[in-house]
XYZ file of C-alpha atoms in Angstrom:
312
model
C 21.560 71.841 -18.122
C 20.417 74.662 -15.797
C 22.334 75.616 -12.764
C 19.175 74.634 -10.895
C 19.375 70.771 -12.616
C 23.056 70.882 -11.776
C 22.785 71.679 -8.192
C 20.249 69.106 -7.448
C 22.507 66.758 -9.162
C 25.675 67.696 -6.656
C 23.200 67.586 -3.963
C 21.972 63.678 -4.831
C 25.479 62.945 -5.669
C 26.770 64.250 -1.547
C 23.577 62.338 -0.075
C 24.862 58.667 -1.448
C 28.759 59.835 -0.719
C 27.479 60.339 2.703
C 25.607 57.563 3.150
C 28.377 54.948 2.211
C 30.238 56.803 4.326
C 27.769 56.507 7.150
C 27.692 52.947 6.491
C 31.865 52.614 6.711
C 31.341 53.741 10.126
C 28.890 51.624 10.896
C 30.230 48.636 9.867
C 33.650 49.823 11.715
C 31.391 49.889 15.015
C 29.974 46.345 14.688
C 33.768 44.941 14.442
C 35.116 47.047 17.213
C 32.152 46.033 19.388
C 32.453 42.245 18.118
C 36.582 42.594 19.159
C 35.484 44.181 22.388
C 33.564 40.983 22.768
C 35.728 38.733 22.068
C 38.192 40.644 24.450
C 35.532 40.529 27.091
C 35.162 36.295 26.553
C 38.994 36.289 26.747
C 39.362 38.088 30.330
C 36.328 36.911 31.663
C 36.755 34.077 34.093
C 33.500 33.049 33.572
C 33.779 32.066 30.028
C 37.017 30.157 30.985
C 34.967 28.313 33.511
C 33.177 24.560 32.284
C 29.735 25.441 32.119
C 28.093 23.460 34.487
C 29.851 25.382 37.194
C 29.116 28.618 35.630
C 25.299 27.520 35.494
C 25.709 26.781 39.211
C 26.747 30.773 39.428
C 24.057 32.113 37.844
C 21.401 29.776 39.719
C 23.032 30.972 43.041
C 22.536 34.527 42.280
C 18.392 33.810 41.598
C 16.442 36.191 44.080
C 13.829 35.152 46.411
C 11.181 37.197 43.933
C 9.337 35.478 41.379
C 8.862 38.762 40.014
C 10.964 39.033 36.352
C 13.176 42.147 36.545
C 15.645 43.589 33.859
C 17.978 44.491 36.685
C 18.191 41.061 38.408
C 18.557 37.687 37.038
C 18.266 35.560 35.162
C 17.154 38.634 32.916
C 20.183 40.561 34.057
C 22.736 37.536 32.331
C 21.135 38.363 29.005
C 22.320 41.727 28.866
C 26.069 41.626 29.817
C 27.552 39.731 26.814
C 26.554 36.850 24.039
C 28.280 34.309 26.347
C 26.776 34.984 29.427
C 23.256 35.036 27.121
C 24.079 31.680 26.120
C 25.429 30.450 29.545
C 21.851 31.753 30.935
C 19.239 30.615 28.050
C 21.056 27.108 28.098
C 20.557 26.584 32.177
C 16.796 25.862 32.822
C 17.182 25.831 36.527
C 16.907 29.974 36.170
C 13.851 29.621 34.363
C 12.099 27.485 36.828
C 10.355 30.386 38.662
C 8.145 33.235 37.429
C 5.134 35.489 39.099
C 3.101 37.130 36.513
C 0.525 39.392 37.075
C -1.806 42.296 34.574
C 0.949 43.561 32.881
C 2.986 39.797 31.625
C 3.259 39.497 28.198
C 1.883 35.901 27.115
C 4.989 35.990 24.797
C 7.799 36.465 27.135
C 6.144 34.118 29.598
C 5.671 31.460 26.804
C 9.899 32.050 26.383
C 10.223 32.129 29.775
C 8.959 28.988 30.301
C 9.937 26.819 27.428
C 13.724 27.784 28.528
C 12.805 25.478 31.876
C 12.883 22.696 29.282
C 10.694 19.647 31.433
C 12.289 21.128 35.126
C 9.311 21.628 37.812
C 7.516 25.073 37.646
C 6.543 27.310 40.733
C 4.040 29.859 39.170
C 1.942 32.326 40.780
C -0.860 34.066 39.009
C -1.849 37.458 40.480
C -4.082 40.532 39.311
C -6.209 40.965 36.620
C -4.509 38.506 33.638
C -4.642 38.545 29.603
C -6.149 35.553 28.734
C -3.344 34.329 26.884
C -1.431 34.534 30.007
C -3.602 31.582 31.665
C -3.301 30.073 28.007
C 0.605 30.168 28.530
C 0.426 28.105 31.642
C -1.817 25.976 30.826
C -0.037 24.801 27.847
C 2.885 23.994 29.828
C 0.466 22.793 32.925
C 2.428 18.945 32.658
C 5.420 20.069 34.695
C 3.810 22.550 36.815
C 4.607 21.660 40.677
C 4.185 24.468 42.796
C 0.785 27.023 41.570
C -0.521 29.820 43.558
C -3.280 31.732 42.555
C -4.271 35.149 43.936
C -7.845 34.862 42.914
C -10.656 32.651 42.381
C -10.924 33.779 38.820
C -7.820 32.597 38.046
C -9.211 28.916 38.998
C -12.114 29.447 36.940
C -9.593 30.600 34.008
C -7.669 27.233 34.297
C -10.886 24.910 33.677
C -10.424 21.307 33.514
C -7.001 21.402 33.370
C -4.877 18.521 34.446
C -1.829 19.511 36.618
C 0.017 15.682 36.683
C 2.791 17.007 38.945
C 1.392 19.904 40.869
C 2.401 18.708 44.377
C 1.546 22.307 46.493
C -1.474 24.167 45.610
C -2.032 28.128 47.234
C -5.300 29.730 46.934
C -6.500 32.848 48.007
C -9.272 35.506 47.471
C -11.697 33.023 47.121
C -14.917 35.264 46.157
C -18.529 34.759 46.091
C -18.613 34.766 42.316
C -17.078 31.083 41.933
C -19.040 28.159 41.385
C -18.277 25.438 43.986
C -17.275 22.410 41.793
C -14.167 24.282 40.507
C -12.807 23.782 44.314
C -13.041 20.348 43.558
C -11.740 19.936 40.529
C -9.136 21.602 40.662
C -8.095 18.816 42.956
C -8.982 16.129 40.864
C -6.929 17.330 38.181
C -3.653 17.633 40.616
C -3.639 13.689 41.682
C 0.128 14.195 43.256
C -1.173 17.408 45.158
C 0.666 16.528 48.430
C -0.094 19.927 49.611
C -2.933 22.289 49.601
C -3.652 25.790 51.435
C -7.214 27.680 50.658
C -7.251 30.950 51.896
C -9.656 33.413 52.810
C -12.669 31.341 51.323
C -15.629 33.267 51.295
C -19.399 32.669 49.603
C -19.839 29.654 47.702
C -22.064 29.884 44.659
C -23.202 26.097 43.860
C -24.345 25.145 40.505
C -28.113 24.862 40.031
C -28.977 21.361 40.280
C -25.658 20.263 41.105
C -24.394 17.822 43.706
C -20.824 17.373 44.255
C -19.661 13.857 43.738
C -17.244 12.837 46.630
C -14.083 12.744 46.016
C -10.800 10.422 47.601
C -7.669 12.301 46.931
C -4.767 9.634 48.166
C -1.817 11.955 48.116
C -2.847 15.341 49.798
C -0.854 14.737 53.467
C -1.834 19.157 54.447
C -5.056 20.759 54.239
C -4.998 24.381 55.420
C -8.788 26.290 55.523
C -8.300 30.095 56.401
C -10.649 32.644 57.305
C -13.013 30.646 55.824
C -16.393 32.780 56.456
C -18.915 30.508 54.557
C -20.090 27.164 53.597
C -17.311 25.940 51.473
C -14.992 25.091 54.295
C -17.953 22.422 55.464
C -18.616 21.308 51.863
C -15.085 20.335 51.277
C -14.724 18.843 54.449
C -18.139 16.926 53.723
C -17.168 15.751 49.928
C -13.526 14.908 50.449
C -11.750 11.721 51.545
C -7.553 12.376 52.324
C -6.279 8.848 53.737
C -3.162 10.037 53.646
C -3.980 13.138 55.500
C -0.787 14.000 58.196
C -1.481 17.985 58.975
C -4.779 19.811 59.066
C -4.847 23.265 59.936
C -8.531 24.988 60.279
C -8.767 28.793 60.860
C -12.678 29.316 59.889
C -16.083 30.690 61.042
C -19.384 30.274 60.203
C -20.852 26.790 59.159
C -17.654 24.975 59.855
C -18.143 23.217 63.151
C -16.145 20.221 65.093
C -18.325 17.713 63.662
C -17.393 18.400 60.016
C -13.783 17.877 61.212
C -14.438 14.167 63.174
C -16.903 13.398 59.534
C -13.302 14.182 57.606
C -11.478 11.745 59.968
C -13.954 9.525 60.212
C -14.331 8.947 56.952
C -10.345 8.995 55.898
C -8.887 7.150 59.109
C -5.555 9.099 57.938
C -2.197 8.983 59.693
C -2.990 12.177 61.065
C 0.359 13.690 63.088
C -0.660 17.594 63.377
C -3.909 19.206 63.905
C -5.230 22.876 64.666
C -8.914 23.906 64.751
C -9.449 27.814 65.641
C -12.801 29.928 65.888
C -15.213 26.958 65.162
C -18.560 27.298 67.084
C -19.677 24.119 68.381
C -18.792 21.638 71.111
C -15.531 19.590 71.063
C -17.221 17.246 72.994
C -18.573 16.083 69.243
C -14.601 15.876 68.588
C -13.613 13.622 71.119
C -14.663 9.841 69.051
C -12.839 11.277 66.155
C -9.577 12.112 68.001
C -9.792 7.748 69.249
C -9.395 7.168 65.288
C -5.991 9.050 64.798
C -3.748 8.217 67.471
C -0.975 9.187 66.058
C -1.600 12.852 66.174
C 1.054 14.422 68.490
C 0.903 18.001 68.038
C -3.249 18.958 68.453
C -4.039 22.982 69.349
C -8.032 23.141 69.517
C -8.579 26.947 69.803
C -12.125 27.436 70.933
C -14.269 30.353 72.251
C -14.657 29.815 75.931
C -18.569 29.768 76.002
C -17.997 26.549 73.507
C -14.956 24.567 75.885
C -15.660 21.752 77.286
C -13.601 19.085 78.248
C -12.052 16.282 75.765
């Protein structure tokens, strides 16, 4: 055998001494790290704690952001040890809340939300979103209760999706590029929406050839319309019944006048307790009939440019 042969040989031979070596030490690293951990679980007073308290903890420590965020929980409890991990993934009050936005993977959120077991979701949908983000909620749309959406396009996204215990619905950025209908579905597909606040509604587009269908909703008790600047402040008002209507808050312009409003209460007779109508053109005279058919109504602000006052 040539010295060459022989060298390689010694060199092949070092390589595997040094990798079993190598893999001594690395198995000597996994036990220290597993004693350190079972160390940790022995002096923590958390572990020594019955769990439902230490789930009580960790929900108290939840911040106000929906935002996920390695450095605050409940993404935080994962990282500290496998008991706290456990503690965390088994307690789906921490999982109840979530804001995603362009850069959410539909894979985390999917986790996310399957570790709130069947507990009431508050989800709010913001920027541009991967499809299979909107996919995500959907798919887990049963025990959604509390949905904002940043955009319009995010209500187009959802289609005909049913929401069975959506109870408050936010929407803003409504833009000119959303078909009308899709305002009222979205309603018809929440029948326990209690609440319900549209804002900054802008230019309807209607559907050629399409009439909306009036609707009765018989749970929504709060309507809010903000800065509504087009027609589809008067078209809900027009196509919707609420007879369970309590607070109605209108901040609009354009179409939206006082006789929409007394058509809404007309139509509903609601127990109507709370009602404010600002920057509607118009005379409140035209109010006035409307106002005999909810006497109940104890807190009323009619904000009115002065040219349009006139006494009730």
């Amino acid at each position: 055998m040539s010295s060459e042969s022989i060298l390689r040989a010694r060199i092949e031979k070092l390589a595997l001494v040094i990798e079993y070596q190598k893999q001594i030490l690395r198995d000597l690293e996994q036990r220290m790290s597993d004693a350190r951990r079972e160390l940790n679980a022995t002096l923590d007073p958390v572990a020594r704690l019955p769990v439902e308290i230490s789930s009580d903890i960790f929900a108290r420590c939840i911040p106000d952001s929906l935002r996920p965020n390695s450095s605050e929980a409940p993404i935080l409890f994962l990282h500290i040890c496998r008991i706290w991990r456990d503690i965390a993934t088994s307690t789906p009050s921490l999982w109840t809340s979530i804001s995603c936005d362009s850069v959410t993977d539909p894979a985390h959120l999917d986790i996310w939300l399957r570790r709130a077991q069947n507990h009431p979701l508050c989800i709010s949908l913001h920027g541009n979103l991967n499809r299979d983000v909107v996919v995500a909620v959907q798919r887990h749309a049963h025990h959604v209760q509390v949905l904002k959406l940043e955009s319009s396009c995010h209500l187009e996204r959802m289609g005909l999706t049913l929401f069975p215990s959506l109870t408050k619905l936010t929407l803003f950025n409504t833009t000119a590029n959303t078909m009308f209908p899709d305002y009222l579905d979205i309603l018809r597909f929440a029948p326990a929406l209690a609440e319900c606040h549209f804002i900054s509604v802008y230019q309807h587009v209607m559907v050629a050839g399409h009439q909306p269908v009036p609707f009765t909703h018989s749970s929504l008790r709060r309507l809010q319309l903000c800065d509504g600047k087009s027609a589809n402040a008067t078209i809900l008002l027009n196509y919707l019944t609420l007879p369970a209507l309590e607070n109605l808050y209108i901040s609009a312009s354009g179409q939206l006048m006082p006789i929409h409003i007394a058509s809404l209460l007309t139509r509903s007779l609601p127990p109507l307790q709370s009602l404010h109508a600002e920057g509607l053109p118009g005379m409140f005279h035209e109010f006035d009939q409307a106002l005999r058919l909810v006497p109940n109504v104890t807190d009323l602000t009619p904000e009115i440019p002065r040219t349009n006052r006139r006494s009730l």
